[in-house]
């Protein structure tokens, strides 16, 4: 709850006129307790999870030939019932696991210094903080993901997420309840190391979820703006990890590719891409093979050395 009764008190405390964004924030948050603002996060997660996969759903159900060429695993067709079941399962996990986690994490959020007060962060401040959050989550999440592919971790926990060998947008957070908790720790680590404003905190989780939905979409669009992000993995990169499945030793990183490159866990993926290129050269561009589509390629992978 902000310590100002009105806009004049806020401007007097800051020694300047409030920006338009700050005026809106003051009007919205002035009488709301901090814990209520923190609980907004679960509402945003549910809202964006319900909306962001919809374009991919409509594309999948349209069976458009023009769009079909962008589908990575072209032989797999998901029905509306498949998507609805996945959505219901994830929503149940959100309500039973993620909601209580968000509620119980409020004391931790206060302890690390996530603030709700004025002033609001600048665009530059938000950008650099979000970049740090992505880098920290990506690095720590890489190692957690590798552990989940150990024999015990996969059989007891991670196999649930790999039930979708050809992922779709709604399957991005589809996982065992304990995996949600385990992978939630790297996501909280960034804000703990570099605490910022609650709006940056909200935006971090929204962006991370939208990235995961795109990565699991099953489509590789050449016009996607994420292609301009350096070292970004994307849908094709992570789709291979699901395609190989249980025995995958490649592409553990959640967002960027540098960890897999540095630790040698992209060998299977690079080999697979080289085979696809050779097949395309042999068959020819008009021979029925589509770049990016695995088709009948055998699912094999290589361990890092």
mmCIF file of C-alpha atoms in Angstrom:
data_model
loop_
_atom_site.group_PDB
_atom_site.id
_atom_site.type_symbol
_atom_site.label_atom_id
_atom_site.label_comp_id
_atom_site.label_asym_id
_atom_site.label_seq_id
_atom_site.Cartn_x
_atom_site.Cartn_y
_atom_site.Cartn_z
ATOM 1 C CA UNK A 1 0.000 0.000 0.000
ATOM 2 C CA UNK A 2 1.450 3.347 -1.022
ATOM 3 C CA UNK A 3 2.170 5.854 1.768
ATOM 4 C CA UNK A 4 0.424 8.706 -0.027
ATOM 5 C CA UNK A 5 -3.108 10.003 0.460
ATOM 6 C CA UNK A 6 -3.220 11.775 -2.885
ATOM 7 C CA UNK A 7 -1.215 12.752 -5.941
ATOM 8 C CA UNK A 8 0.059 15.974 -4.401
ATOM 9 C CA UNK A 9 1.660 14.082 -1.518
ATOM 10 C CA UNK A 10 3.301 11.657 -3.959
ATOM 11 C CA UNK A 11 4.711 14.474 -6.075
ATOM 12 C CA UNK A 12 5.938 16.278 -2.989
ATOM 13 C CA UNK A 13 7.687 13.126 -1.782
ATOM 14 C CA UNK A 14 9.357 12.521 -5.148
ATOM 15 C CA UNK A 15 10.119 16.172 -5.755
ATOM 16 C CA UNK A 16 8.705 16.108 -9.280
ATOM 17 C CA UNK A 17 5.531 15.659 -11.273
ATOM 18 C CA UNK A 18 4.353 12.093 -11.726
ATOM 19 C CA UNK A 19 4.466 10.524 -15.163
ATOM 20 C CA UNK A 20 1.242 9.301 -16.749
ATOM 21 C CA UNK A 21 2.163 5.721 -15.894
ATOM 22 C CA UNK A 22 2.876 6.678 -12.281
ATOM 23 C CA UNK A 23 -0.448 8.486 -11.983
ATOM 24 C CA UNK A 24 -2.226 5.382 -13.238
ATOM 25 C CA UNK A 25 -0.249 3.212 -10.831
ATOM 26 C CA UNK A 26 -1.051 5.522 -7.908
ATOM 27 C CA UNK A 27 -4.767 5.479 -8.702
ATOM 28 C CA UNK A 28 -4.794 1.701 -9.005
ATOM 29 C CA UNK A 29 -2.546 0.602 -6.159
ATOM 30 C CA UNK A 30 -2.796 3.331 -3.520
ATOM 31 C CA UNK A 31 -5.421 1.531 -1.425
ATOM 32 C CA UNK A 32 -4.425 -2.038 -2.210
ATOM 33 C CA UNK A 33 -2.245 -3.921 0.279
ATOM 34 C CA UNK A 34 1.047 -5.285 -1.048
ATOM 35 C CA UNK A 35 0.013 -8.910 -0.651
ATOM 36 C CA UNK A 36 -2.995 -8.330 -2.921
ATOM 37 C CA UNK A 37 -0.747 -6.810 -5.592
ATOM 38 C CA UNK A 38 1.517 -9.831 -5.312
ATOM 39 C CA UNK A 39 -1.422 -12.193 -5.774
ATOM 40 C CA UNK A 40 -2.140 -10.537 -9.134
ATOM 41 C CA UNK A 41 0.630 -12.727 -10.507
ATOM 42 C CA UNK A 42 -1.455 -15.900 -10.468
ATOM 43 C CA UNK A 43 -4.287 -14.064 -12.250
ATOM 44 C CA UNK A 44 -1.888 -12.931 -14.969
ATOM 45 C CA UNK A 45 -0.483 -16.440 -15.359
ATOM 46 C CA UNK A 46 -3.954 -17.930 -15.799
ATOM 47 C CA UNK A 47 -5.064 -15.138 -18.144
ATOM 48 C CA UNK A 48 -2.057 -15.291 -20.459
ATOM 49 C CA UNK A 49 -1.962 -19.086 -20.419
ATOM 50 C CA UNK A 50 -5.595 -19.096 -21.519
ATOM 51 C CA UNK A 51 -5.078 -16.537 -24.299
ATOM 52 C CA UNK A 52 -1.550 -16.888 -25.710
ATOM 53 C CA UNK A 53 -1.925 -20.455 -27.094
ATOM 54 C CA UNK A 54 -5.195 -19.647 -28.889
ATOM 55 C CA UNK A 55 -3.587 -18.522 -32.201
ATOM 56 C CA UNK A 56 -1.650 -21.795 -32.356
ATOM 57 C CA UNK A 57 -4.832 -23.702 -31.578
ATOM 58 C CA UNK A 58 -6.738 -22.032 -34.422
ATOM 59 C CA UNK A 59 -3.815 -22.635 -36.783
ATOM 60 C CA UNK A 60 -3.667 -26.293 -35.812
ATOM 61 C CA UNK A 61 -7.400 -26.839 -36.209
ATOM 62 C CA UNK A 62 -7.593 -24.985 -39.525
ATOM 63 C CA UNK A 63 -5.366 -27.641 -41.200
ATOM 64 C CA UNK A 64 -4.332 -24.930 -43.647
ATOM 65 C CA UNK A 65 -1.857 -26.183 -46.265
ATOM 66 C CA UNK A 66 -0.170 -22.787 -46.362
ATOM 67 C CA UNK A 67 0.473 -22.878 -42.623
ATOM 68 C CA UNK A 68 1.104 -26.609 -42.426
ATOM 69 C CA UNK A 69 4.563 -26.204 -43.965
ATOM 70 C CA UNK A 70 5.635 -24.417 -40.781
ATOM 71 C CA UNK A 71 4.599 -27.295 -38.517
ATOM 72 C CA UNK A 72 7.682 -29.031 -37.164
ATOM 73 C CA UNK A 73 6.283 -32.527 -36.646
ATOM 74 C CA UNK A 74 3.890 -32.477 -39.565
ATOM 75 C CA UNK A 75 2.485 -35.977 -39.096
ATOM 76 C CA UNK A 76 1.136 -35.246 -35.614
ATOM 77 C CA UNK A 77 -2.354 -33.730 -35.573
ATOM 78 C CA UNK A 78 -3.810 -32.483 -32.299
ATOM 79 C CA UNK A 79 -7.586 -32.378 -31.968
ATOM 80 C CA UNK A 80 -9.645 -29.848 -30.042
ATOM 81 C CA UNK A 81 -10.317 -32.542 -27.426
ATOM 82 C CA UNK A 82 -6.572 -33.102 -26.999
ATOM 83 C CA UNK A 83 -6.019 -29.399 -26.387
ATOM 84 C CA UNK A 84 -9.009 -29.054 -24.062
ATOM 85 C CA UNK A 85 -7.846 -31.984 -21.938
ATOM 86 C CA UNK A 86 -4.353 -30.497 -21.682
ATOM 87 C CA UNK A 87 -5.804 -27.104 -20.749
ATOM 88 C CA UNK A 88 -7.969 -28.612 -18.011
ATOM 89 C CA UNK A 89 -5.039 -30.587 -16.574
ATOM 90 C CA UNK A 90 -2.816 -27.509 -16.485
ATOM 91 C CA UNK A 91 -5.528 -25.337 -14.946
ATOM 92 C CA UNK A 92 -5.983 -27.909 -12.212
ATOM 93 C CA UNK A 93 -2.246 -27.736 -11.496
ATOM 94 C CA UNK A 94 -2.394 -23.939 -11.465
ATOM 95 C CA UNK A 95 -5.203 -23.942 -8.911
ATOM 96 C CA UNK A 96 -3.882 -26.731 -6.697
ATOM 97 C CA UNK A 97 -0.118 -26.040 -6.884
ATOM 98 C CA UNK A 98 0.778 -22.686 -8.458
ATOM 99 C CA UNK A 99 -1.886 -20.691 -6.615
ATOM 100 C CA UNK A 100 -0.838 -21.835 -3.124
ATOM 101 C CA UNK A 101 2.820 -21.352 -4.141
ATOM 102 C CA UNK A 102 2.137 -17.742 -5.090
ATOM 103 C CA UNK A 103 0.240 -17.119 -1.860
ATOM 104 C CA UNK A 104 2.875 -18.713 0.377
ATOM 105 C CA UNK A 105 5.741 -16.928 -1.396
ATOM 106 C CA UNK A 106 4.568 -13.445 -0.367
ATOM 107 C CA UNK A 107 6.804 -13.239 2.746
ATOM 108 C CA UNK A 108 9.780 -14.219 0.585
ATOM 109 C CA UNK A 109 8.902 -11.531 -1.972
ATOM 110 C CA UNK A 110 8.786 -8.914 0.782
ATOM 111 C CA UNK A 111 12.042 -10.217 2.265
ATOM 112 C CA UNK A 112 14.035 -9.897 -0.957
ATOM 113 C CA UNK A 113 12.747 -6.374 -1.566
ATOM 114 C CA UNK A 114 10.208 -6.495 -4.399
ATOM 115 C CA UNK A 115 8.670 -3.043 -4.029
ATOM 116 C CA UNK A 116 5.288 -1.589 -4.960
ATOM 117 C CA UNK A 117 6.101 2.056 -4.273
ATOM 118 C CA UNK A 118 6.801 4.995 -6.533
ATOM 119 C CA UNK A 119 8.721 5.753 -8.595
ATOM 120 C CA UNK A 120 8.086 3.267 -11.379
ATOM 121 C CA UNK A 121 11.143 1.755 -13.072
ATOM 122 C CA UNK A 122 12.283 3.223 -16.364
ATOM 123 C CA UNK A 123 12.146 1.179 -19.547
ATOM 124 C CA UNK A 124 15.896 0.719 -19.460
ATOM 125 C CA UNK A 125 15.856 -0.473 -15.857
ATOM 126 C CA UNK A 126 13.120 -3.002 -16.617
ATOM 127 C CA UNK A 127 14.979 -4.255 -19.710
ATOM 128 C CA UNK A 128 18.247 -4.936 -17.890
ATOM 129 C CA UNK A 129 16.529 -6.540 -14.920
ATOM 130 C CA UNK A 130 14.467 -8.798 -17.188
ATOM 131 C CA UNK A 131 17.600 -9.744 -19.113
ATOM 132 C CA UNK A 132 19.298 -10.759 -15.859
ATOM 133 C CA UNK A 133 16.218 -12.753 -14.850
ATOM 134 C CA UNK A 134 16.231 -14.623 -18.169
ATOM 135 C CA UNK A 135 19.958 -15.372 -17.974
ATOM 136 C CA UNK A 136 19.810 -16.599 -14.377
ATOM 137 C CA UNK A 137 16.730 -18.724 -14.960
ATOM 138 C CA UNK A 138 18.143 -20.113 -18.198
ATOM 139 C CA UNK A 139 21.458 -21.176 -16.630
ATOM 140 C CA UNK A 140 20.058 -22.685 -13.447
ATOM 141 C CA UNK A 141 17.093 -24.180 -15.291
ATOM 142 C CA UNK A 142 19.500 -25.897 -17.680
ATOM 143 C CA UNK A 143 21.100 -27.877 -14.856
ATOM 144 C CA UNK A 144 17.790 -28.663 -13.186
ATOM 145 C CA UNK A 145 16.469 -29.922 -16.527
ATOM 146 C CA UNK A 146 19.512 -32.147 -16.974
ATOM 147 C CA UNK A 147 18.932 -33.617 -13.511
ATOM 148 C CA UNK A 148 15.313 -34.304 -14.438
ATOM 149 C CA UNK A 149 16.629 -36.424 -17.310
ATOM 150 C CA UNK A 150 18.468 -38.706 -14.925
ATOM 151 C CA UNK A 151 16.908 -42.152 -14.667
ATOM 152 C CA UNK A 152 15.177 -41.413 -11.369
ATOM 153 C CA UNK A 153 14.182 -37.851 -12.273
ATOM 154 C CA UNK A 154 12.650 -38.850 -15.570
ATOM 155 C CA UNK A 155 10.802 -41.923 -14.361
ATOM 156 C CA UNK A 156 9.404 -40.287 -11.221
ATOM 157 C CA UNK A 157 8.784 -36.721 -12.385
ATOM 158 C CA UNK A 158 9.769 -35.482 -15.841
ATOM 159 C CA UNK A 159 8.080 -38.188 -17.906
ATOM 160 C CA UNK A 160 4.763 -36.366 -17.455
ATOM 161 C CA UNK A 161 5.970 -33.338 -19.423
ATOM 162 C CA UNK A 162 7.264 -35.636 -22.168
ATOM 163 C CA UNK A 163 3.883 -37.254 -22.685
ATOM 164 C CA UNK A 164 3.664 -34.774 -25.563
ATOM 165 C CA UNK A 165 6.396 -35.923 -27.958
ATOM 166 C CA UNK A 166 5.073 -33.305 -30.372
ATOM 167 C CA UNK A 167 4.382 -30.361 -28.037
ATOM 168 C CA UNK A 168 1.682 -27.743 -28.431
ATOM 169 C CA UNK A 169 1.192 -24.334 -26.839
ATOM 170 C CA UNK A 170 -1.153 -25.539 -24.117
ATOM 171 C CA UNK A 171 1.411 -28.178 -23.072
ATOM 172 C CA UNK A 172 4.088 -25.639 -22.105
ATOM 173 C CA UNK A 173 3.350 -25.856 -18.330
ATOM 174 C CA UNK A 174 1.975 -29.408 -18.491
ATOM 175 C CA UNK A 175 4.089 -31.285 -15.941
ATOM 176 C CA UNK A 176 4.153 -33.240 -12.708
ATOM 177 C CA UNK A 177 3.190 -31.029 -9.770
ATOM 178 C CA UNK A 178 6.636 -31.452 -8.221
ATOM 179 C CA UNK A 179 8.309 -30.320 -11.443
ATOM 180 C CA UNK A 180 6.298 -27.109 -11.280
ATOM 181 C CA UNK A 181 7.766 -26.485 -7.825
ATOM 182 C CA UNK A 182 11.298 -27.520 -8.801
ATOM 183 C CA UNK A 183 11.451 -25.385 -11.936
ATOM 184 C CA UNK A 184 9.798 -22.529 -10.066
ATOM 185 C CA UNK A 185 12.971 -22.057 -8.028
ATOM 186 C CA UNK A 186 15.139 -20.877 -10.962
ATOM 187 C CA UNK A 187 12.317 -18.506 -11.960
ATOM 188 C CA UNK A 188 12.310 -16.914 -8.484
ATOM 189 C CA UNK A 189 16.105 -16.755 -8.312
ATOM 190 C CA UNK A 190 16.476 -13.795 -10.679
ATOM 191 C CA UNK A 191 14.148 -11.472 -8.737
ATOM 192 C CA UNK A 192 15.870 -12.616 -5.525
ATOM 193 C CA UNK A 193 19.311 -11.631 -6.851
ATOM 194 C CA UNK A 194 18.176 -8.389 -8.521
ATOM 195 C CA UNK A 195 14.924 -7.302 -6.852
ATOM 196 C CA UNK A 196 12.871 -4.681 -8.637
ATOM 197 C CA UNK A 197 9.393 -3.266 -8.849
ATOM 198 C CA UNK A 198 6.313 -5.481 -8.663
ATOM 199 C CA UNK A 199 5.428 -4.487 -12.251
ATOM 200 C CA UNK A 200 8.788 -5.867 -13.446
ATOM 201 C CA UNK A 201 8.091 -9.006 -11.421
ATOM 202 C CA UNK A 202 4.689 -9.409 -13.090
ATOM 203 C CA UNK A 203 6.155 -8.819 -16.548
ATOM 204 C CA UNK A 204 8.932 -11.340 -15.943
ATOM 205 C CA UNK A 205 6.550 -14.217 -15.313
ATOM 206 C CA UNK A 206 4.260 -13.204 -18.185
ATOM 207 C CA UNK A 207 7.153 -13.041 -20.670
ATOM 208 C CA UNK A 208 8.626 -16.307 -19.426
ATOM 209 C CA UNK A 209 5.286 -18.042 -19.856
ATOM 210 C CA UNK A 210 4.731 -16.606 -23.330
ATOM 211 C CA UNK A 211 8.234 -17.722 -24.334
ATOM 212 C CA UNK A 212 7.477 -21.239 -23.104
ATOM 213 C CA UNK A 213 4.211 -21.296 -25.055
ATOM 214 C CA UNK A 214 5.977 -20.276 -28.267
ATOM 215 C CA UNK A 215 8.745 -22.809 -27.655
ATOM 216 C CA UNK A 216 6.168 -25.582 -27.239
ATOM 217 C CA UNK A 217 3.900 -24.375 -30.043
ATOM 218 C CA UNK A 218 5.034 -26.978 -32.572
ATOM 219 C CA UNK A 219 5.422 -24.316 -35.281
ATOM 220 C CA UNK A 220 8.539 -22.621 -36.613
ATOM 221 C CA UNK A 221 7.528 -19.376 -38.300
ATOM 222 C CA UNK A 222 10.163 -17.545 -40.316
ATOM 223 C CA UNK A 223 8.567 -14.187 -39.474
ATOM 224 C CA UNK A 224 8.682 -14.621 -35.697
ATOM 225 C CA UNK A 225 10.371 -11.590 -34.069
ATOM 226 C CA UNK A 226 12.123 -13.902 -31.589
ATOM 227 C CA UNK A 227 14.414 -14.982 -34.438
ATOM 228 C CA UNK A 228 16.255 -11.690 -33.968
ATOM 229 C CA UNK A 229 17.140 -12.481 -30.331
ATOM 230 C CA UNK A 230 20.776 -13.636 -30.088
ATOM 231 C CA UNK A 231 21.247 -17.276 -29.020
ATOM 232 C CA UNK A 232 17.485 -17.793 -28.768
ATOM 233 C CA UNK A 233 16.470 -21.444 -29.068
ATOM 234 C CA UNK A 234 12.872 -21.260 -30.212
ATOM 235 C CA UNK A 235 10.283 -23.853 -31.133
ATOM 236 C CA UNK A 236 12.370 -25.987 -33.496
ATOM 237 C CA UNK A 237 15.196 -26.213 -30.967
ATOM 238 C CA UNK A 238 13.031 -27.385 -28.073
ATOM 239 C CA UNK A 239 10.736 -29.474 -30.249
ATOM 240 C CA UNK A 240 13.691 -31.760 -31.014
ATOM 241 C CA UNK A 241 14.118 -32.369 -27.291
ATOM 242 C CA UNK A 242 10.523 -33.597 -27.077
ATOM 243 C CA UNK A 243 10.836 -35.541 -30.319
ATOM 244 C CA UNK A 244 13.695 -37.646 -28.920
ATOM 245 C CA UNK A 245 11.906 -37.902 -25.587
ATOM 246 C CA UNK A 246 13.052 -40.153 -22.782
ATOM 247 C CA UNK A 247 16.602 -40.648 -24.037
ATOM 248 C CA UNK A 248 17.198 -37.041 -25.017
ATOM 249 C CA UNK A 249 20.681 -35.762 -24.214
ATOM 250 C CA UNK A 250 20.273 -32.557 -26.197
ATOM 251 C CA UNK A 251 18.732 -29.100 -25.923
ATOM 252 C CA UNK A 252 18.158 -28.823 -22.170
ATOM 253 C CA UNK A 253 18.229 -25.019 -22.116
ATOM 254 C CA UNK A 254 14.875 -23.330 -21.696
ATOM 255 C CA UNK A 255 15.455 -20.085 -23.604
ATOM 256 C CA UNK A 256 18.960 -19.601 -25.007
ATOM 257 C CA UNK A 257 21.363 -22.072 -26.638
ATOM 258 C CA UNK A 258 24.714 -21.125 -25.127
ATOM 259 C CA UNK A 259 24.606 -23.636 -22.236
ATOM 260 C CA UNK A 260 23.958 -26.557 -24.571
ATOM 261 C CA UNK A 261 26.822 -25.354 -26.790
ATOM 262 C CA UNK A 262 29.273 -24.817 -23.917
ATOM 263 C CA UNK A 263 28.549 -28.163 -22.247
ATOM 264 C CA UNK A 264 28.217 -30.189 -25.442
ATOM 265 C CA UNK A 265 24.551 -31.075 -25.089
ATOM 266 C CA UNK A 266 23.547 -29.951 -28.564
ATOM 267 C CA UNK A 267 25.464 -32.626 -30.486
ATOM 268 C CA UNK A 268 22.439 -34.747 -31.272
ATOM 269 C CA UNK A 269 20.513 -31.738 -32.498
ATOM 270 C CA UNK A 270 23.378 -30.508 -34.692
ATOM 271 C CA UNK A 271 23.812 -34.002 -36.147
ATOM 272 C CA UNK A 272 20.087 -34.217 -36.799
ATOM 273 C CA UNK A 273 20.113 -30.871 -38.615
ATOM 274 C CA UNK A 274 23.030 -31.999 -40.775
ATOM 275 C CA UNK A 275 21.121 -35.147 -41.771
ATOM 276 C CA UNK A 276 18.037 -33.102 -42.644
ATOM 277 C CA UNK A 277 20.147 -30.831 -44.851
ATOM 278 C CA UNK A 278 21.647 -33.819 -46.663
ATOM 279 C CA UNK A 279 18.224 -35.374 -47.195
ATOM 280 C CA UNK A 280 16.935 -32.111 -48.583
ATOM 281 C CA UNK A 281 19.868 -31.875 -50.993
ATOM 282 C CA UNK A 282 19.237 -35.416 -52.214
ATOM 283 C CA UNK A 283 15.483 -35.202 -52.529
ATOM 284 C CA UNK A 284 15.426 -31.621 -53.757
ATOM 285 C CA UNK A 285 13.175 -28.783 -52.757
ATOM 286 C CA UNK A 286 10.293 -30.267 -54.771
ATOM 287 C CA UNK A 287 10.723 -33.811 -53.571
ATOM 288 C CA UNK A 288 8.262 -33.683 -50.727
ATOM 289 C CA UNK A 289 10.656 -33.076 -47.854
ATOM 290 C CA UNK A 290 9.967 -29.968 -45.840
ATOM 291 C CA UNK A 291 12.722 -28.201 -43.957
ATOM 292 C CA UNK A 292 12.142 -28.315 -40.234
ATOM 293 C CA UNK A 293 9.799 -31.303 -40.384
ATOM 294 C CA UNK A 294 11.228 -34.453 -38.823
ATOM 295 C CA UNK A 295 8.961 -36.778 -40.821
ATOM 296 C CA UNK A 296 10.405 -40.296 -40.666
ATOM 297 C CA UNK A 297 13.784 -39.430 -39.153
ATOM 298 C CA UNK A 298 14.792 -41.892 -36.413
ATOM 299 C CA UNK A 299 14.719 -40.565 -32.874
ATOM 300 C CA UNK A 300 18.316 -40.844 -31.671
ATOM 301 C CA UNK A 301 20.572 -38.633 -29.656
ATOM 302 C CA UNK A 302 24.129 -38.342 -28.403
ATOM 303 C CA UNK A 303 25.423 -37.888 -24.874
ATOM 304 C CA UNK A 304 27.716 -34.986 -24.082
ATOM 305 C CA UNK A 305 31.361 -35.828 -23.630
#
